[in-house]
PDB file of C-alpha atoms in Angstrom:
ATOM      1  CA  UNK F 492     156.431   7.881  66.669  1.00  0.00           C
ATOM      2  CA  UNK F 493     154.087  11.330  66.651  1.00  0.00           C
ATOM      3  CA  UNK F 494     152.572  11.949  63.499  1.00  0.00           C
ATOM      4  CA  UNK F 495     153.803  14.966  61.062  1.00  0.00           C
ATOM      5  CA  UNK F 496     157.491  14.272  62.771  1.00  0.00           C
ATOM      6  CA  UNK F 497     156.613  16.021  66.074  1.00  0.00           C
ATOM      7  CA  UNK F 498     159.133  13.423  67.567  1.00  0.00           C
ATOM      8  CA  UNK F 499     158.501  10.334  69.536  1.00  0.00           C
ATOM      9  CA  UNK F 500     156.714   9.014  72.763  1.00  0.00           C
ATOM     10  CA  UNK F 501     159.344   7.131  75.170  1.00  0.00           C
ATOM     11  CA  UNK F 502     156.935   5.427  77.618  1.00  0.00           C
ATOM     12  CA  UNK F 503     157.178   6.006  81.552  1.00  0.00           C
ATOM     13  CA  UNK F 504     158.657   2.657  82.253  1.00  0.00           C
ATOM     14  CA  UNK F 505     161.825   2.999  79.871  1.00  0.00           C
ATOM     15  CA  UNK F 506     162.307   6.688  81.053  1.00  0.00           C
ATOM     16  CA  UNK F 507     162.248   5.361  84.955  1.00  0.00           C
ATOM     17  CA  UNK F 508     164.907   2.946  83.880  1.00  0.00           C
ATOM     18  CA  UNK F 509     166.812   5.095  81.830  1.00  0.00           C
ATOM     19  CA  UNK F 510     166.889   7.539  84.860  1.00  0.00           C
ATOM     20  CA  UNK F 511     167.281   5.183  87.342  1.00  0.00           C
ATOM     21  CA  UNK F 512     170.507   3.826  85.282  1.00  0.00           C
ATOM     22  CA  UNK F 513     171.935   7.204  84.899  1.00  0.00           C
ATOM     23  CA  UNK F 514     171.604   7.745  88.691  1.00  0.00           C
ATOM     24  CA  UNK F 515     172.494   5.087  90.037  1.00  0.00           C
ATOM     25  CA  UNK F 516     169.523   4.127  91.978  1.00  0.00           C
ATOM     26  CA  UNK F 517     168.408   0.814  93.161  1.00  0.00           C
ATOM     27  CA  UNK F 518     164.798  -0.749  91.258  1.00  0.00           C
ATOM     28  CA  UNK F 519     165.035  -3.798  93.543  1.00  0.00           C
ATOM     29  CA  UNK F 520     164.441  -1.823  96.351  1.00  0.00           C
ATOM     30  CA  UNK F 521     161.750   0.704  95.248  1.00  0.00           C
ATOM     31  CA  UNK F 522     159.136   1.393  97.653  1.00  0.00           C
ATOM     32  CA  UNK F 523     155.230   2.301  96.626  1.00  0.00           C
ATOM     33  CA  UNK F 524     152.643   4.270  97.921  1.00  0.00           C
ATOM     34  CA  UNK F 525     149.291   6.061  97.485  1.00  0.00           C
ATOM     35  CA  UNK F 526     148.928   9.357  98.975  1.00  0.00           C
ATOM     36  CA  UNK F 527     146.162  10.350 100.960  1.00  0.00           C
ATOM     37  CA  UNK F 528     142.721  11.114  98.844  1.00  0.00           C
ATOM     38  CA  UNK F 529     142.511  14.920  99.911  1.00  0.00           C
ATOM     39  CA  UNK F 530     139.899  15.613  97.508  1.00  0.00           C
ATOM     40  CA  UNK F 531     137.888  12.559  96.613  1.00  0.00           C
ATOM     41  CA  UNK F 532     135.780  14.107  94.278  1.00  0.00           C
ATOM     42  CA  UNK F 533     138.393  14.711  91.748  1.00  0.00           C
ATOM     43  CA  UNK F 534     138.679  11.112  90.369  1.00  0.00           C
ATOM     44  CA  UNK F 535     142.385  11.075  90.910  1.00  0.00           C
ATOM     45  CA  UNK F 536     145.468   9.437  92.946  1.00  0.00           C
ATOM     46  CA  UNK F 537     148.621  10.164  93.604  1.00  0.00           C
ATOM     47  CA  UNK F 538     150.856   7.239  93.674  1.00  0.00           C
ATOM     48  CA  UNK F 539     154.436   7.779  94.679  1.00  0.00           C
ATOM     49  CA  UNK F 540     157.798   5.117  94.067  1.00  0.00           C
ATOM     50  CA  UNK F 541     160.343   6.021  95.326  1.00  0.00           C
ATOM     51  CA  UNK F 542     163.888   4.177  93.524  1.00  0.00           C
ATOM     52  CA  UNK F 543     166.545   5.157  96.425  1.00  0.00           C
ATOM     53  CA  UNK F 544     170.077   5.714  95.713  1.00  0.00           C
ATOM     54  CA  UNK F 545     173.153   3.453  95.332  1.00  0.00           C
ATOM     55  CA  UNK F 546     176.357   4.880  96.711  1.00  0.00           C
ATOM     56  CA  UNK F 547     177.338   7.569  94.807  1.00  0.00           C
ATOM     57  CA  UNK F 548     174.021   7.411  93.028  1.00  0.00           C
ATOM     58  CA  UNK F 549     170.925   9.664  93.857  1.00  0.00           C
ATOM     59  CA  UNK F 550     167.205   8.904  94.512  1.00  0.00           C
ATOM     60  CA  UNK F 551     164.428   8.696  91.517  1.00  0.00           C
ATOM     61  CA  UNK F 552     161.154   9.476  92.285  1.00  0.00           C
ATOM     62  CA  UNK F 553     157.812   8.650  90.169  1.00  0.00           C
ATOM     63  CA  UNK F 554     154.718  10.317  91.120  1.00  0.00           C
ATOM     64  CA  UNK F 555     151.942   8.755  88.711  1.00  0.00           C
ATOM     65  CA  UNK F 556     148.632  10.690  88.767  1.00  0.00           C
ATOM     66  CA  UNK F 557     145.817   7.784  88.532  1.00  0.00           C
ATOM     67  CA  UNK F 558     142.662   9.537  86.759  1.00  0.00           C
ATOM     68  CA  UNK F 559     144.943  12.444  86.058  1.00  0.00           C
ATOM     69  CA  UNK F 560     144.896  14.836  82.552  1.00  0.00           C
ATOM     70  CA  UNK F 561     147.588  16.710  81.409  1.00  0.00           C
ATOM     71  CA  UNK F 562     148.043  19.802  83.955  1.00  0.00           C
ATOM     72  CA  UNK F 563     150.089  20.089  87.407  1.00  0.00           C
ATOM     73  CA  UNK F 564     148.181  18.668  90.512  1.00  0.00           C
ATOM     74  CA  UNK F 565     147.001  21.453  92.597  1.00  0.00           C
ATOM     75  CA  UNK F 566     144.916  22.204  95.140  1.00  0.00           C
ATOM     76  CA  UNK F 567     145.266  25.986  94.997  1.00  0.00           C
ATOM     77  CA  UNK F 568     145.216  26.824  91.298  1.00  0.00           C
ATOM     78  CA  UNK F 569     142.275  25.021  89.640  1.00  0.00           C
ATOM     79  CA  UNK F 570     141.985  25.297  85.873  1.00  0.00           C
ATOM     80  CA  UNK F 571     138.780  27.911  83.990  1.00  0.00           C
ATOM     81  CA  UNK F 572     135.602  25.594  83.943  1.00  0.00           C
ATOM     82  CA  UNK F 573     135.262  25.968  80.001  1.00  0.00           C
ATOM     83  CA  UNK F 574     134.825  22.453  77.532  1.00  0.00           C
ATOM     84  CA  UNK F 575     137.386  22.985  75.375  1.00  0.00           C
ATOM     85  CA  UNK F 576     139.932  23.281  78.412  1.00  0.00           C
ATOM     86  CA  UNK F 577     138.288  20.441  80.074  1.00  0.00           C
ATOM     87  CA  UNK F 578     138.679  18.177  77.004  1.00  0.00           C
ATOM     88  CA  UNK F 579     142.299  19.262  76.102  1.00  0.00           C
ATOM     89  CA  UNK F 580     143.591  19.244  79.847  1.00  0.00           C
ATOM     90  CA  UNK F 581     141.747  16.333  81.414  1.00  0.00           C
ATOM     91  CA  UNK F 582     140.945  16.340  85.082  1.00  0.00           C
ATOM     92  CA  UNK F 583     143.034  18.089  87.352  1.00  0.00           C
ATOM     93  CA  UNK F 584     143.957  16.424  90.711  1.00  0.00           C
ATOM     94  CA  UNK F 585     143.738  17.676  93.937  1.00  0.00           C
ATOM     95  CA  UNK F 586     145.722  16.154  96.284  1.00  0.00           C
ATOM     96  CA  UNK F 587     148.967  17.870  96.421  1.00  0.00           C
ATOM     97  CA  UNK F 588     150.623  21.043  94.977  1.00  0.00           C
ATOM     98  CA  UNK F 589     152.667  19.318  92.234  1.00  0.00           C
ATOM     99  CA  UNK F 590     154.890  22.622  92.342  1.00  0.00           C
ATOM    100  CA  UNK F 591     155.865  21.953  96.019  1.00  0.00           C
ATOM    101  CA  UNK F 592     156.546  18.065  95.333  1.00  0.00           C
ATOM    102  CA  UNK F 593     158.783  18.973  92.519  1.00  0.00           C
ATOM    103  CA  UNK F 594     160.725  21.419  94.925  1.00  0.00           C
ATOM    104  CA  UNK F 595     160.403  18.828  98.122  1.00  0.00           C
ATOM    105  CA  UNK F 596     162.430  16.698  96.070  1.00  0.00           C
ATOM    106  CA  UNK F 597     164.575  19.587  93.816  1.00  0.00           C
ATOM    107  CA  UNK F 598     166.022  21.309  97.205  1.00  0.00           C
ATOM    108  CA  UNK F 599     167.855  18.412  98.845  1.00  0.00           C
ATOM    109  CA  UNK F 600     169.693  17.268  95.552  1.00  0.00           C
ATOM    110  CA  UNK F 601     173.430  17.660  95.068  1.00  0.00           C
TER     111      UNK F 601
END
C-alpha cells in the first residue's frame, strides 16, 4: 500500500501475469531479447519479453528498462538538465523512442 491512502502498487510480474491470462497469451513460449544499446553512455538497456498469443488471444509485450528512471525512453526528447528533475525522474534511456515502440505494438492490435 502507498502511504496516505494513495492506492496500491502491483508488481510488474503480477501485472504481466494478469495480462497474459486476460489476453490468452502463452507464458511458456515467452521470448526475451536485449535491444541494441544505442547510447552506451545513458547507463540503460531495454529488455523486451514477448508472450505470444494463443488461438483467439493477443500477444503481451513487456519492455523492461534496466537502469532507467521514470521517463519514457527517448533519443529525441531529452529532459531539462536540472538537479531536481534528475533526482525525481532519474536516468532517461536513450536507446529507443518509447512512443514509437508503443505505436508499433498498438497499430496491429485488433
